[in-house]
PDB file of C-alpha atoms and ligand atoms in Angstrom:
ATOM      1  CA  UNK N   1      71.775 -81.808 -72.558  1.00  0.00           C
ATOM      2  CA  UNK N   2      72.241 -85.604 -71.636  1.00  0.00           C
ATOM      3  CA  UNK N   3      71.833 -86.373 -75.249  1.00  0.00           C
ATOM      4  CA  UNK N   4      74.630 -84.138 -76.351  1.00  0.00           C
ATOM      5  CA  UNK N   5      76.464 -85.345 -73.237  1.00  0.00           C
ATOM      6  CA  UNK N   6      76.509 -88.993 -74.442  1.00  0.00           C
ATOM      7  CA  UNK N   7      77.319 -87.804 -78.325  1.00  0.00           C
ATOM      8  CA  UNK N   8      80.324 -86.145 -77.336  1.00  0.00           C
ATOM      9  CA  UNK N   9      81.430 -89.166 -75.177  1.00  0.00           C
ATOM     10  CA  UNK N  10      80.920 -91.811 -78.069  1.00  0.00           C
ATOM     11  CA  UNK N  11      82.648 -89.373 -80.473  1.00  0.00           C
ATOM     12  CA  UNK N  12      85.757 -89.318 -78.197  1.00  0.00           C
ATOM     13  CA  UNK N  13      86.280 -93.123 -77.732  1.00  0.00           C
ATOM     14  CA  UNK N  14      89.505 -92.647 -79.715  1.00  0.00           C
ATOM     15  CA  UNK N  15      91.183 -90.093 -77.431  1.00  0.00           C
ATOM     16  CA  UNK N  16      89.756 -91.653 -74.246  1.00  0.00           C
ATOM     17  CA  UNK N  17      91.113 -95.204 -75.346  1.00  0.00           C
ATOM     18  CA  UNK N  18      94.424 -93.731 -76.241  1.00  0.00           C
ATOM     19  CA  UNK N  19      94.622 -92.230 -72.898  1.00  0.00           C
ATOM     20  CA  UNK N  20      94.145 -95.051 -71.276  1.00  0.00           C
ATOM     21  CA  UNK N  21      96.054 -97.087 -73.246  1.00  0.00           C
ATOM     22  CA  UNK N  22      99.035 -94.850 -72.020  1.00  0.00           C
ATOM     23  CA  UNK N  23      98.627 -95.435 -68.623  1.00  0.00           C
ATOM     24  CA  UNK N  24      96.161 -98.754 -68.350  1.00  0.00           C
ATOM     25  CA  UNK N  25      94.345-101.522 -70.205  1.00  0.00           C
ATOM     26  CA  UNK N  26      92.745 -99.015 -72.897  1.00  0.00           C
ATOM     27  CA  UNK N  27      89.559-100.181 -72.052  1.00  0.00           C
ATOM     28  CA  UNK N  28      87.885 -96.682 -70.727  1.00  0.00           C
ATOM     29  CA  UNK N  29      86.941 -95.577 -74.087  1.00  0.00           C
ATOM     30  CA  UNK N  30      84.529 -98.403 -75.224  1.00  0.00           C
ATOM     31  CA  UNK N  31      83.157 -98.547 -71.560  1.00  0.00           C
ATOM     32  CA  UNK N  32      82.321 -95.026 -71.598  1.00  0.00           C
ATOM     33  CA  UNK N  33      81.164 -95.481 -74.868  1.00  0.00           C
ATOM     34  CA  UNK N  34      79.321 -98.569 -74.112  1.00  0.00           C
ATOM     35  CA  UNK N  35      77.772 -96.743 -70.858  1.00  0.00           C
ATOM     36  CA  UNK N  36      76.367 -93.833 -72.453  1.00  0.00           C
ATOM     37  CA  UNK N  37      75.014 -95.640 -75.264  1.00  0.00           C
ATOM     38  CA  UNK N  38      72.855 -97.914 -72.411  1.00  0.00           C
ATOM     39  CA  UNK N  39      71.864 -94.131 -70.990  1.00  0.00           C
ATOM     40  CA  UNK N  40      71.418 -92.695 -74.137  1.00  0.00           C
ATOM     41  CA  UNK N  41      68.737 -95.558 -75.087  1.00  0.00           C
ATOM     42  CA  UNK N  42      66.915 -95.458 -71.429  1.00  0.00           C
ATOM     43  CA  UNK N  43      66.223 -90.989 -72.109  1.00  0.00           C
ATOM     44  CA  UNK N  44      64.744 -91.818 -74.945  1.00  0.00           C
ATOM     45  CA  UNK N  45      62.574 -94.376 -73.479  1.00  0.00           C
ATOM     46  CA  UNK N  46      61.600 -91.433 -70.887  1.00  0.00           C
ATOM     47  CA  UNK N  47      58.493 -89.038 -72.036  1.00  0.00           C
ATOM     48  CA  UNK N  48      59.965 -85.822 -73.591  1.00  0.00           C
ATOM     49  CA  UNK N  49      57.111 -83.709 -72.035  1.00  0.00           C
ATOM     50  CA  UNK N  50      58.868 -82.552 -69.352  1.00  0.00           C
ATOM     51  CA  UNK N  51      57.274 -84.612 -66.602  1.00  0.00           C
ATOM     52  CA  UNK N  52      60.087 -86.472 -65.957  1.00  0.00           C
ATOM     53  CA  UNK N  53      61.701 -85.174 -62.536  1.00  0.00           C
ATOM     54  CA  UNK N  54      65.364 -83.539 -63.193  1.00  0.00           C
ATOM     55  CA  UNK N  55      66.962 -85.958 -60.455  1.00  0.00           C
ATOM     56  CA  UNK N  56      65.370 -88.421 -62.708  1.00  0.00           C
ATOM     57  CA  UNK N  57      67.088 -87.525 -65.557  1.00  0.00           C
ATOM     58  CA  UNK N  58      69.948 -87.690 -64.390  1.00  0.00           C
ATOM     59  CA  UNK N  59      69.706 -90.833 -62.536  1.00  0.00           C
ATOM     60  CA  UNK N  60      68.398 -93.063 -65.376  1.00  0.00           C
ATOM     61  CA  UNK N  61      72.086 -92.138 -67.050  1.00  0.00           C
ATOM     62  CA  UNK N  62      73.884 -93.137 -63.691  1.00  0.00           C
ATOM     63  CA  UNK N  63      71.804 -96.795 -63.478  1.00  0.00           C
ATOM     64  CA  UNK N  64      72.058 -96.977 -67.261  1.00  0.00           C
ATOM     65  CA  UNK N  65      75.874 -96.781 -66.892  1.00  0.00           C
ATOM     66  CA  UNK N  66      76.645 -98.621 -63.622  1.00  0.00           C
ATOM     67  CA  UNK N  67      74.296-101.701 -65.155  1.00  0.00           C
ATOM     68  CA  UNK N  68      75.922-101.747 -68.962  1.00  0.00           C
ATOM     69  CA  UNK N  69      79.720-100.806 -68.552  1.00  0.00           C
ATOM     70  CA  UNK N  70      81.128-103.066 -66.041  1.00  0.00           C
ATOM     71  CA  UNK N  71      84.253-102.875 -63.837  1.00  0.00           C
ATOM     72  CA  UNK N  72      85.504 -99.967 -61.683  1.00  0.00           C
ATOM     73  CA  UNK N  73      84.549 -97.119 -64.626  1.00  0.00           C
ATOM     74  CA  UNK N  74      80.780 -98.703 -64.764  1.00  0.00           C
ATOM     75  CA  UNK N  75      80.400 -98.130 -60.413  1.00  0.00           C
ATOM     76  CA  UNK N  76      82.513 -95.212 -60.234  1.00  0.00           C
ATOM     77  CA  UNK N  77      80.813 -93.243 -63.503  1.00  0.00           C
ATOM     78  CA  UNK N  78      77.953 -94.175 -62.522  1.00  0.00           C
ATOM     79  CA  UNK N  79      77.885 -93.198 -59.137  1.00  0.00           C
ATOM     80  CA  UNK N  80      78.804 -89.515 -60.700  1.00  0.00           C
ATOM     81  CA  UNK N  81      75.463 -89.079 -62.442  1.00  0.00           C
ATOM     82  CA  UNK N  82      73.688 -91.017 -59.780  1.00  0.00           C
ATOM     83  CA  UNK N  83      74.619 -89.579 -56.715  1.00  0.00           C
ATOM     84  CA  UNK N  84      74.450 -86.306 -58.376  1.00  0.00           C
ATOM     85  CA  UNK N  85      71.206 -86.765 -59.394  1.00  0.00           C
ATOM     86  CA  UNK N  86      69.772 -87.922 -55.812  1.00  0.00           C
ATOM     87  CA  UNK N  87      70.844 -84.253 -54.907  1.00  0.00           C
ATOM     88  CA  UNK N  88      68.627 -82.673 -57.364  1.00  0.00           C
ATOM     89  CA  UNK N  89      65.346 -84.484 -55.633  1.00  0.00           C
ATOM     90  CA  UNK N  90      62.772 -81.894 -55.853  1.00  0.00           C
ATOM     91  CA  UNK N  91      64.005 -79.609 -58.373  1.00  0.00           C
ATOM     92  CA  UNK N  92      61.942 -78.338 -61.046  1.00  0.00           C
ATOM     93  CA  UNK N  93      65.199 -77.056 -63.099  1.00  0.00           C
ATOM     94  CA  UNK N  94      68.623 -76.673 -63.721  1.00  0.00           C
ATOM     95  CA  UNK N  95      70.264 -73.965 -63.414  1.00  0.00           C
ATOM     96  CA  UNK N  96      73.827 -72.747 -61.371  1.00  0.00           C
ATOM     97  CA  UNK N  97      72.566 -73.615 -57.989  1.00  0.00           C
ATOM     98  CA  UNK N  98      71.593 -77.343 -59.194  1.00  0.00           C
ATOM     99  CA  UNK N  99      74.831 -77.576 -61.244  1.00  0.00           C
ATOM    100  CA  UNK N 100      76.963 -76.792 -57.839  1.00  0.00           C
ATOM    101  CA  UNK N 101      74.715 -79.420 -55.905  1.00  0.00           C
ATOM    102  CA  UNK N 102      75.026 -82.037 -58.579  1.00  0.00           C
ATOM    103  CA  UNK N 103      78.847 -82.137 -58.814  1.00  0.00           C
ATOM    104  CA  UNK N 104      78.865 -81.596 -54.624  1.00  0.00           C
ATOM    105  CA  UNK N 105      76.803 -84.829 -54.379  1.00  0.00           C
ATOM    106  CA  UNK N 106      78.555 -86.322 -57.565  1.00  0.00           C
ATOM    107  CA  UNK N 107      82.272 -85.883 -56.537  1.00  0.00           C
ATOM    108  CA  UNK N 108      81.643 -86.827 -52.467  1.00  0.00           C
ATOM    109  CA  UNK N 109      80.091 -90.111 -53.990  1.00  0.00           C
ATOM    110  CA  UNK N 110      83.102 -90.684 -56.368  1.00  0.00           C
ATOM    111  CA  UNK N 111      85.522 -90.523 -53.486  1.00  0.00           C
ATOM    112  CA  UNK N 112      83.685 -92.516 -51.217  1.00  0.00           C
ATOM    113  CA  UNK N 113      83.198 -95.595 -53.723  1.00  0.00           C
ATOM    114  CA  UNK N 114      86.599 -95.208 -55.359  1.00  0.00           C
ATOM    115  CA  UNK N 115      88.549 -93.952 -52.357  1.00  0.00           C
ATOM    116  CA  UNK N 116      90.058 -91.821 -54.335  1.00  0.00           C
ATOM    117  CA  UNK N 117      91.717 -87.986 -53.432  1.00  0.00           C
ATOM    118  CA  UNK N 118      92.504 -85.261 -54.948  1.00  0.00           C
ATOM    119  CA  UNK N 119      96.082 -85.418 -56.410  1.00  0.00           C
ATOM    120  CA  UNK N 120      95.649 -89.641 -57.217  1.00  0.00           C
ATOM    121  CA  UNK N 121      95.999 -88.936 -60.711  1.00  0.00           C
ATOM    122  CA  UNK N 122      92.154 -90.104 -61.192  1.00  0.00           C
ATOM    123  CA  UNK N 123      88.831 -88.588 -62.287  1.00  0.00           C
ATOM    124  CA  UNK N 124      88.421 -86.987 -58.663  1.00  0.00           C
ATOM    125  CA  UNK N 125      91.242 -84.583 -60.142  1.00  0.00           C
ATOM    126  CA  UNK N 126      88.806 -83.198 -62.600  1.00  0.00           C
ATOM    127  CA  UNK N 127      85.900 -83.184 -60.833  1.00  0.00           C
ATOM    128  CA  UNK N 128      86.996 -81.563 -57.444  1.00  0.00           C
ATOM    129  CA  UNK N 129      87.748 -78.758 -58.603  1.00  0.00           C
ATOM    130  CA  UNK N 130      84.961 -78.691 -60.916  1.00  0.00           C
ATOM    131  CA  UNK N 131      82.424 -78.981 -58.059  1.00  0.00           C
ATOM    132  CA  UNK N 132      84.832 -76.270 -56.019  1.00  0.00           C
ATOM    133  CA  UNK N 133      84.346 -73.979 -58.671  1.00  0.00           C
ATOM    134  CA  UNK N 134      80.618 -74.588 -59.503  1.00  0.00           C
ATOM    135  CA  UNK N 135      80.212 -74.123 -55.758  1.00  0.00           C
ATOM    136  CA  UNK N 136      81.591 -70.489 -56.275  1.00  0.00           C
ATOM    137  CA  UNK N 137      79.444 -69.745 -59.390  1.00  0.00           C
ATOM    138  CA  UNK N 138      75.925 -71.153 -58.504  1.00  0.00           C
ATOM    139  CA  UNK N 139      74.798 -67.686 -57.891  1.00  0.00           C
ATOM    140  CA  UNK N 140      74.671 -66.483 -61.221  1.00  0.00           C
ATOM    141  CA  UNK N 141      73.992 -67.873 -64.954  1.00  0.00           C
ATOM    142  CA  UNK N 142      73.943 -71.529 -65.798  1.00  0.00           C
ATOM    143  CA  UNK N 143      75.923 -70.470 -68.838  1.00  0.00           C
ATOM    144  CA  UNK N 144      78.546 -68.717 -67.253  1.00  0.00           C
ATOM    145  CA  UNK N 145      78.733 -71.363 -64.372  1.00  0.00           C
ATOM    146  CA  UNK N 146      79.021 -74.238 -66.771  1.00  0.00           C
ATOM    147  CA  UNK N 147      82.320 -71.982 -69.006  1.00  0.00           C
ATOM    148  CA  UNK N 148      84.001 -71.453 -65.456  1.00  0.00           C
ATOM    149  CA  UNK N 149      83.281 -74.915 -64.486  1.00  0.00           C
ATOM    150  CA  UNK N 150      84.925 -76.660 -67.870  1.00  0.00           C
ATOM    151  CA  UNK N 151      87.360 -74.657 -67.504  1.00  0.00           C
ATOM    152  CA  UNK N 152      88.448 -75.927 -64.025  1.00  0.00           C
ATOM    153  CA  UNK N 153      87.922 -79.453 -64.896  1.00  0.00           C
ATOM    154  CA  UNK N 154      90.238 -79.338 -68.008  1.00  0.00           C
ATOM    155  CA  UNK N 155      92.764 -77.116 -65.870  1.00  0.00           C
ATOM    156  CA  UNK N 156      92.587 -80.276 -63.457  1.00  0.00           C
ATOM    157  CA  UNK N 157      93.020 -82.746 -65.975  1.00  0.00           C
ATOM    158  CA  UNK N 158      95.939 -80.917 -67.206  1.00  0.00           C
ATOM    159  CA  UNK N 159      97.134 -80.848 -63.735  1.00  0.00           C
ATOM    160  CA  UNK N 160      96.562 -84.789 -63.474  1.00  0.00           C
ATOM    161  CA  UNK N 161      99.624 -85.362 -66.468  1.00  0.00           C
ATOM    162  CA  UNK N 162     102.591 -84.503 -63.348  1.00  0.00           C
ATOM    163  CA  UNK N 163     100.575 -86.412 -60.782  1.00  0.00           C
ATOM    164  CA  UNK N 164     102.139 -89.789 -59.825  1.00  0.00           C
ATOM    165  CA  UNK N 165      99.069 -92.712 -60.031  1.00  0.00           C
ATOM    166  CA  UNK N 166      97.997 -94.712 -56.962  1.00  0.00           C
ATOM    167  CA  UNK N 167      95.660 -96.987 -58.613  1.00  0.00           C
ATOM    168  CA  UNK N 168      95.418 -99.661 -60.775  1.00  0.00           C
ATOM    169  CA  UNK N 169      97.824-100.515 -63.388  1.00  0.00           C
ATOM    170  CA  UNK N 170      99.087 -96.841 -63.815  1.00  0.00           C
ATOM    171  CA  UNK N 171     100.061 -97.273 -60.069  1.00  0.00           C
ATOM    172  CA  UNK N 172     102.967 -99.656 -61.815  1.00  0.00           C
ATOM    173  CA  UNK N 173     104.906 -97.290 -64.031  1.00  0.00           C
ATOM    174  CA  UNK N 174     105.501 -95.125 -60.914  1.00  0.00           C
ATOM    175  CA  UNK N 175     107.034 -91.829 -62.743  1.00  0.00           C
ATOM    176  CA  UNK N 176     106.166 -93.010 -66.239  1.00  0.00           C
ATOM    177  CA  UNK N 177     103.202 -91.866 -65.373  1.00  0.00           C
ATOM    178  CA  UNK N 178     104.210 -88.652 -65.240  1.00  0.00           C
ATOM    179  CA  UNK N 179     102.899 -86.686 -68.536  1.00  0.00           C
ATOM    180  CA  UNK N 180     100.111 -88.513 -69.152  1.00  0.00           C
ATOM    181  CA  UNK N 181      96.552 -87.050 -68.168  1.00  0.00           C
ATOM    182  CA  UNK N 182      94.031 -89.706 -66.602  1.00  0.00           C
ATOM    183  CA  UNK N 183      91.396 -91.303 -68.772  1.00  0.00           C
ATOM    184  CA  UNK N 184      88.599 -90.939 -66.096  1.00  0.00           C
ATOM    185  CA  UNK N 185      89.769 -86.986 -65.443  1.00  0.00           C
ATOM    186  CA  UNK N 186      89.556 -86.736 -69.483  1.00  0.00           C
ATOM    187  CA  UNK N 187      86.209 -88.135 -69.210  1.00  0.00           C
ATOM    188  CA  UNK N 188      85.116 -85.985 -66.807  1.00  0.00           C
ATOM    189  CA  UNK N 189      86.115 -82.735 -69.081  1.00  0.00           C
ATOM    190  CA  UNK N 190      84.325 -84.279 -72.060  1.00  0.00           C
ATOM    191  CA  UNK N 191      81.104 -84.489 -69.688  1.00  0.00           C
ATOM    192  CA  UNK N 192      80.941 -80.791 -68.693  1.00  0.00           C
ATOM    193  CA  UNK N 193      82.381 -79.606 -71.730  1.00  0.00           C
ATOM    194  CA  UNK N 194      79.353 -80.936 -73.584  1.00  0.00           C
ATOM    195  CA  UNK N 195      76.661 -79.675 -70.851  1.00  0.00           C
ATOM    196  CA  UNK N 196      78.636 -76.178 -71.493  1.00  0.00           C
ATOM    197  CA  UNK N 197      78.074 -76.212 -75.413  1.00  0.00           C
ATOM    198  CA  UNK N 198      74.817 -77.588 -74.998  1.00  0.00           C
ATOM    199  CA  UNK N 199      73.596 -74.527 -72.477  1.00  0.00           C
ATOM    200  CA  UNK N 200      75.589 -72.082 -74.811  1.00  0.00           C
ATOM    201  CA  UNK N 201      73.489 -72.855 -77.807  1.00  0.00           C
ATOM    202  CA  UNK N 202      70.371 -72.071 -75.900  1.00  0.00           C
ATOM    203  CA  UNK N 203      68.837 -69.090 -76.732  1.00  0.00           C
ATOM    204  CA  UNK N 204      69.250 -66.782 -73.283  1.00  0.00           C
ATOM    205  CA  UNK N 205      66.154 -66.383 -71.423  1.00  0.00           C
ATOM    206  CA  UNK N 206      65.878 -62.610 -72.495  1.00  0.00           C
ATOM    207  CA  UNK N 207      65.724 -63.553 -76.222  1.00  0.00           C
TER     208      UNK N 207
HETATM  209 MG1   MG E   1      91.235 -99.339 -68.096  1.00  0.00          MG
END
């Protein structure tokens, strides 16, 4: 699922560079890309026997990122899969109740290192919600948690294009902003949305 996560992230370097070009330097593509790349390397490093803890997993992407992209995208990105991954200790699986504490841990780590909120026209726009609605689903099916879940990040992002930026250089074109969607909170929806077509394609466990 990482794997496909970090395909679908180096595949959309063009829209996530565009999107920040829009509103920022343009650099968030080819950090992102460069970031998952670096985590892409260190899981195939890992033994593919399944001995490798699922907090694990997801940390080596976090490290992998916060160590090869640099600036505020490397820390804050990598805190997501970090963090989140810290809250999986112990876990032999992942499934809807893992999902909901990964992006719990993932987005209160975000906002604490970026000191970001909700409604900052930032990745946190994406991913509250996300981990508000994964928080409502982790009761039933990863599958269905994961479709309800992309859907509220992407809803979020889409929300993010009227929002007004209060960081870095977006913070300067005040209500130029305004119609844009942030390059992190696109980032975050190409994340999930590639965890959601990688559970999809799984066989279901009655088959
Ligand atoms: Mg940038």
């Amino acid at each position: 699922m990482l794997l496909l996560v970090a395909d679908r992230v180096i595949a959309a370097e063009p829209r996530l560079s565009e999107a920040d070009r829009n509103l920022g330097d343009g650099d968030h593509g080819l950090g992102m890309q460069r970031g998952v790349t670096a985590a892409r390397e260190k899981l195939l490093a890992l033994p593919d026997d399944g001995s490798v803890p699922v907090e694990k997993l997801f940390s080596t992407v976090g490290l992998a990122m916060m160590s090869s992209m640099g600036g505020a995208s490397g820390a804050i990105f990598g805190t997501l899969f970090r963090d989140g991954g810290k809250a999986l200790a112990g876990r032999e699986s992942f499934g809807a109740s893992e999902l909901a504490a990964f992006l719990r841990a993932a987005c209160d780590g975000v906002m604490a290192r970026g000191k970001a909120n909700p409604g900052d026209k930032t990745m946190v726009d994406a991913l509250h919600p996300a981990a508000a609605r994964a928080g409502e689903v982790a009761d039933g099916p990863l599958d269905a948690a994961l479709a309800s879940v992309g859907a509220a990040a992407e809803d979020g992002c889409e929300a993010s294009k009227g929002m007004v930026a209060v960081f870095g250089r977006a913070r300067s074109l005040g209500e130029a902003a305004i119609g844009f969607p942030d390059a992190g909170a696109l980032s975050v929806t190409v994340i999930l949305g590639a965890m959601r077509d990688f559970v999809a394609g799984l066989p279901s466990a009655s088959e």
